[in-house]
Tab-separated table of C-alpha atoms in Angstrom:
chain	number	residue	atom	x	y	z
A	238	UNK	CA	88.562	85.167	142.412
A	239	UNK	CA	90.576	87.462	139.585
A	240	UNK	CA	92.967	89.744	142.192
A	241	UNK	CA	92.200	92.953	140.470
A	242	UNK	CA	88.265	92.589	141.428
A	243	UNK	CA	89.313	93.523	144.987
A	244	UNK	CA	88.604	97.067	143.733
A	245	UNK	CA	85.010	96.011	142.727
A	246	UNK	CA	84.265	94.739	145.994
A	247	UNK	CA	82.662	96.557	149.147
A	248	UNK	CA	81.622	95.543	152.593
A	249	UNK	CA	78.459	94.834	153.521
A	250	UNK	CA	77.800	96.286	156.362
A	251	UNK	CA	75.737	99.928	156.620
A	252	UNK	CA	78.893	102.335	157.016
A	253	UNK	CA	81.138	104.496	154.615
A	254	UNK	CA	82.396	102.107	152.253
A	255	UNK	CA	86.049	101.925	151.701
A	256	UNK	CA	88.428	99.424	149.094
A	257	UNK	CA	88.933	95.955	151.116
A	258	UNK	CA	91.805	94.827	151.822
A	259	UNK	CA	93.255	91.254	150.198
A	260	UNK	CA	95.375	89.016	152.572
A	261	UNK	CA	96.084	86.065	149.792
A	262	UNK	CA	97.257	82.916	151.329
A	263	UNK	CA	97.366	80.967	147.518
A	264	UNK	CA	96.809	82.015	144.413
A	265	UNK	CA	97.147	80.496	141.081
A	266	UNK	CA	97.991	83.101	138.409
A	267	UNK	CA	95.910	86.153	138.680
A	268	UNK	CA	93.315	84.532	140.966
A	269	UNK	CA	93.383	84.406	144.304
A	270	UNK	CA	92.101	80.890	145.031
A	271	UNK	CA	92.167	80.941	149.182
A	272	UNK	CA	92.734	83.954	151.218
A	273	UNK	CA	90.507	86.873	153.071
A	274	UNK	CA	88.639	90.305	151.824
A	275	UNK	CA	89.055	92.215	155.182
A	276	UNK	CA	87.093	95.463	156.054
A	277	UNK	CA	89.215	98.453	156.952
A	278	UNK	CA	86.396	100.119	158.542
A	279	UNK	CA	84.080	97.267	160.700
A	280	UNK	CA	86.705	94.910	160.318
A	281	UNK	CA	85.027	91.876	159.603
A	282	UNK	CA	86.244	89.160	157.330
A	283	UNK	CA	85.205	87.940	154.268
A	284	UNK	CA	86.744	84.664	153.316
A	285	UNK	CA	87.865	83.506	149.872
A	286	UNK	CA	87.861	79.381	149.743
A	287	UNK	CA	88.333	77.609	146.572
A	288	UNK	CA	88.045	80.901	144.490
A	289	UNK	CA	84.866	82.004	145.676
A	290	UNK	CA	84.659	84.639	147.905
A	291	UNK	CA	81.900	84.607	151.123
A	292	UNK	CA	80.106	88.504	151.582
A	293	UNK	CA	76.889	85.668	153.696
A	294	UNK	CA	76.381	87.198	157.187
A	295	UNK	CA	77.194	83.590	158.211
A	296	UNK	CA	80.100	82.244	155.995
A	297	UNK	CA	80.147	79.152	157.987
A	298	UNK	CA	76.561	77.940	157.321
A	299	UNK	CA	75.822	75.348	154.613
A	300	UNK	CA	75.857	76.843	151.028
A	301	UNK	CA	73.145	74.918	148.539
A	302	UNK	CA	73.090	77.304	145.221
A	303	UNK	CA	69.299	78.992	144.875
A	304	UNK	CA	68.579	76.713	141.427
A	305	UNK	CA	70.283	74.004	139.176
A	306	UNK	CA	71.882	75.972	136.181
A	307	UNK	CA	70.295	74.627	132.556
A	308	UNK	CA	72.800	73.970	129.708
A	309	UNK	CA	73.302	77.328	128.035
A	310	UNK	CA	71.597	77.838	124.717
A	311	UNK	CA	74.048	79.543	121.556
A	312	UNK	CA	70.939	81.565	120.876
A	313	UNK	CA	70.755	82.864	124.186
A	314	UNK	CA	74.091	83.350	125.127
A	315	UNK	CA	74.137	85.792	121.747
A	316	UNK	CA	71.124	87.294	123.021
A	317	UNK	CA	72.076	88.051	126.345
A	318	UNK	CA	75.720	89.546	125.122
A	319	UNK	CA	73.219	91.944	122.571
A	320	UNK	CA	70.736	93.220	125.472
A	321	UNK	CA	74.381	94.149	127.775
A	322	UNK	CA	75.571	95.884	124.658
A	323	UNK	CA	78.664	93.457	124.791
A	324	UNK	CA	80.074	94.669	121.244
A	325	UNK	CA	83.515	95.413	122.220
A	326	UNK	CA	85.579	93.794	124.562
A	327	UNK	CA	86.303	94.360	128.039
A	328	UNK	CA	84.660	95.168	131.447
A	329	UNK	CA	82.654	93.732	134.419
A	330	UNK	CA	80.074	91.457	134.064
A	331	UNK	CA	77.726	90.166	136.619
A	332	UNK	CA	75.297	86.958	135.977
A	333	UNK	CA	72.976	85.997	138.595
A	334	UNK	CA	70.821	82.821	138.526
A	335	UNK	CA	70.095	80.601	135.658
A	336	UNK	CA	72.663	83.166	134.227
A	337	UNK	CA	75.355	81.994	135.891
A	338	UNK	CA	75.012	79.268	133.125
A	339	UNK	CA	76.254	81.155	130.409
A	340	UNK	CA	79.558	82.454	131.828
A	341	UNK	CA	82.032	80.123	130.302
A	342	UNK	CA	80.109	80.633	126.637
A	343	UNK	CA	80.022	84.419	127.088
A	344	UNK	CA	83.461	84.229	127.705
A	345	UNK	CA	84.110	82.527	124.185
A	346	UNK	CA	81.518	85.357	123.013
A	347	UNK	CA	83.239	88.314	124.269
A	348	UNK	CA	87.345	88.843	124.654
A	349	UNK	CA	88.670	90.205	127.563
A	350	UNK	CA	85.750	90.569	130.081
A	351	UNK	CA	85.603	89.277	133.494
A	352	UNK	CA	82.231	87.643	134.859
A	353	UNK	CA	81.683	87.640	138.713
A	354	UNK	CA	79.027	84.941	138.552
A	355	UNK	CA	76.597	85.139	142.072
A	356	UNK	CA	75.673	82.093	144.227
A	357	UNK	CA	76.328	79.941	141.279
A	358	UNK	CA	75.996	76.197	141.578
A	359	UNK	CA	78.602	74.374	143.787
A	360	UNK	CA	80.325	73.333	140.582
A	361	UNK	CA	80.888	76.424	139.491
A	362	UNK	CA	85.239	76.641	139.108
A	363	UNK	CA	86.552	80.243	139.499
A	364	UNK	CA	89.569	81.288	137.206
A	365	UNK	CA	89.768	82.051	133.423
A	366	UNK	CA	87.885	85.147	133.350
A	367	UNK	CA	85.230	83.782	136.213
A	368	UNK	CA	85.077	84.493	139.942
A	369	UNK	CA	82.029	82.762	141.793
A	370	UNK	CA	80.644	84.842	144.793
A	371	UNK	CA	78.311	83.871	147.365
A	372	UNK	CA	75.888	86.634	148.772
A	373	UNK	CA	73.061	87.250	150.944
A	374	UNK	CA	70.981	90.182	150.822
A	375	UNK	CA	73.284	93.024	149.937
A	376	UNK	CA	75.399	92.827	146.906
A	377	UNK	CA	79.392	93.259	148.013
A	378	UNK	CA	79.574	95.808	144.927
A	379	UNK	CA	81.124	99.241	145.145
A	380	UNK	CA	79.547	102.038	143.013
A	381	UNK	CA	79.676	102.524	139.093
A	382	UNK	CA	82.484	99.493	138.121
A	383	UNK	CA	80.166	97.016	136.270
A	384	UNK	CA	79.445	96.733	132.779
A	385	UNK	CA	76.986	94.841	132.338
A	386	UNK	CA	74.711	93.082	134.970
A	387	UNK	CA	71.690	90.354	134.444
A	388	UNK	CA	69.727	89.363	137.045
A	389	UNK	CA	66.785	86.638	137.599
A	390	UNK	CA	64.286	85.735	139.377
A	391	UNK	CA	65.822	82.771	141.092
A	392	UNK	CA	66.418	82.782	144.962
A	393	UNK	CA	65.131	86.059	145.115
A	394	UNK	CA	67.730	87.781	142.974
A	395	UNK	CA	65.041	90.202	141.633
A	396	UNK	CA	65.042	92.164	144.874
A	397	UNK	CA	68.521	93.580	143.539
A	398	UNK	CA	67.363	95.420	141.053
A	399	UNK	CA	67.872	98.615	142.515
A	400	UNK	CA	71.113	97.604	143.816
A	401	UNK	CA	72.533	96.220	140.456
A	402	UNK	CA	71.479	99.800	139.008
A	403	UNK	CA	73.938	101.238	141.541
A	404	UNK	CA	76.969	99.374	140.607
A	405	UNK	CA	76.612	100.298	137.066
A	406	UNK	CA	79.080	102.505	135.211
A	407	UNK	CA	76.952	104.968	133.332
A	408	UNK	CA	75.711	103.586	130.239
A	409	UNK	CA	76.132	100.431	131.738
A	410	UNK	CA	73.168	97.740	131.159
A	411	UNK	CA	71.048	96.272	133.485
A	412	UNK	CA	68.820	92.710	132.250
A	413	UNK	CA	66.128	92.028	135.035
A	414	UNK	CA	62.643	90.245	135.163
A	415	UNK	CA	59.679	92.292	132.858
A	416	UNK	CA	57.575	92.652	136.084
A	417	UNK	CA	60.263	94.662	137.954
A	418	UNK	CA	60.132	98.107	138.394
A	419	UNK	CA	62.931	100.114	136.598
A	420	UNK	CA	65.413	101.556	138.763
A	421	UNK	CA	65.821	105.662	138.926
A	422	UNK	CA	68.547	106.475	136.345
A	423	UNK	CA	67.806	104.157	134.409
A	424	UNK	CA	66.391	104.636	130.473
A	425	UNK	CA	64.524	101.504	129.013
A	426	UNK	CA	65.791	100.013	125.986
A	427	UNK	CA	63.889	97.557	125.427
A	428	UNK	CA	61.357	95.075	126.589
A	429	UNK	CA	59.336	91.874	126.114
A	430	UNK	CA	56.824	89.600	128.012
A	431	UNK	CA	60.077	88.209	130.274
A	432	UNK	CA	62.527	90.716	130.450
A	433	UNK	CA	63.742	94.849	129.968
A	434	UNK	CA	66.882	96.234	129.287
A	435	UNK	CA	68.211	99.384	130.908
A	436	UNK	CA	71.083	101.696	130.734
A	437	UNK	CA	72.152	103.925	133.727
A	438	UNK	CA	71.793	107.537	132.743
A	439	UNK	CA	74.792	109.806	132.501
A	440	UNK	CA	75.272	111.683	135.711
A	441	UNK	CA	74.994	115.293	134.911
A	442	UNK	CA	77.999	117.510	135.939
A	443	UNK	CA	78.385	120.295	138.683
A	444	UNK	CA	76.389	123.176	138.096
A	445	UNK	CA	78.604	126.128	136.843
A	446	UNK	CA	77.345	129.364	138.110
A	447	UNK	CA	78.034	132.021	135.745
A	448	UNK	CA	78.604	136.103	136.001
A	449	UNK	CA	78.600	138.711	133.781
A	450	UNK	CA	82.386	140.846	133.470
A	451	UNK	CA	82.288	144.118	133.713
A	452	UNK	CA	84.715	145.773	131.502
């Protein structure tokens, strides 16, 4: 898991969220490759083995990944960095699913992005720009820090919709199943018989209240 994503991450439990604290017992570079995410609020523990942090409710029970990955396609990996606007370089991405496929190619595709890849295969090795994360069914994602963020259909990742929406930054994209309804705050992009593409809406600013000066 890249260190810096510790800032990304949130508890799962239903409480004010606050940053989670990092106790790293080895890391290897900038990742962080076994250690604990620890909540400062509920205090439970979230445990990093391998590179690939736990947010399960039971981090101790047998992990099988939710589908086998298929070899990624060039012509898909281009297509998927074009639908998350991935033009310039940099940022958060997050590939669920058969997505999880294409992380090491869109990291040839696009510099300097990092690509938390969820409940990929078993296989999957974090470091280089990738950090594998196992979840259940609340994503471990604070609010507005994510790029870009595709999501599938597999193991029931489609569910997340609205929660991917949330952890956008705003014009940040969001690549999800056609048959899913869009997210508030979101503006469709674009769409075909399997999937749309989103972007989170601009959050208006505070309403100014103005008054007239008397001279």
């Amino acid at each position: 898991m890249f260190i810096e994503l510790v800032d990304v991450f949130r508890c799962i439990r239903p409480h004010d969220q606050m940053a989670l604290v990092l106790a790293a017992d080895r890391t290897t570079g900038r990742d962080v490759v076994e250690g604990v995410l620890g909540c400062p609020t509920c205090q439970t523990r979230y445990p990093i083995r391998g590179g690939v942090a736990d947010f399960r409710d039971d981090p101790q029970s047998p992990f099988s990944s939710p589908s086998s990955s298929p070899p990624p396609v060039t012509d898909e990996v281009v297509r998927l960095a074009a639908l998350l606007g991935l033009a310039d370089p940099g940022g958060i991405i997050v590939l669920a699913g058969t997505w999880a496929g294409m992380a090491h190619d869109l990291l040839d595709l696009v510099d300097g992005v990092q690509v938390i890849v969820l409940d990929a295969p078993a296989a999957t090795a974090s470091g280089g720009g990738i950090s594998p994360v196992r979840t259940g069914t609340v994503l471990p994602l604070g609010g507005a820090k994510v790029r870009g963020f595709a999501v599938d259909e597999s193991g029931g990742r489609a569910s997340l919709v609205d929660q991917a929406a949330s952890a956008l930054v705003s014009g940040g994209r969001l690549l999800a199943p056609a048959h899913t309804r869009l997210p508030d705050g979101m503006r469709e992009l674009a769409r075909d018989d399997r999937h749309w593409v989103a972007a989170r809406e601009k959050s208006a600013g505070p309403v100014l209240q103005l008054e007239r000066v008397r001279r």
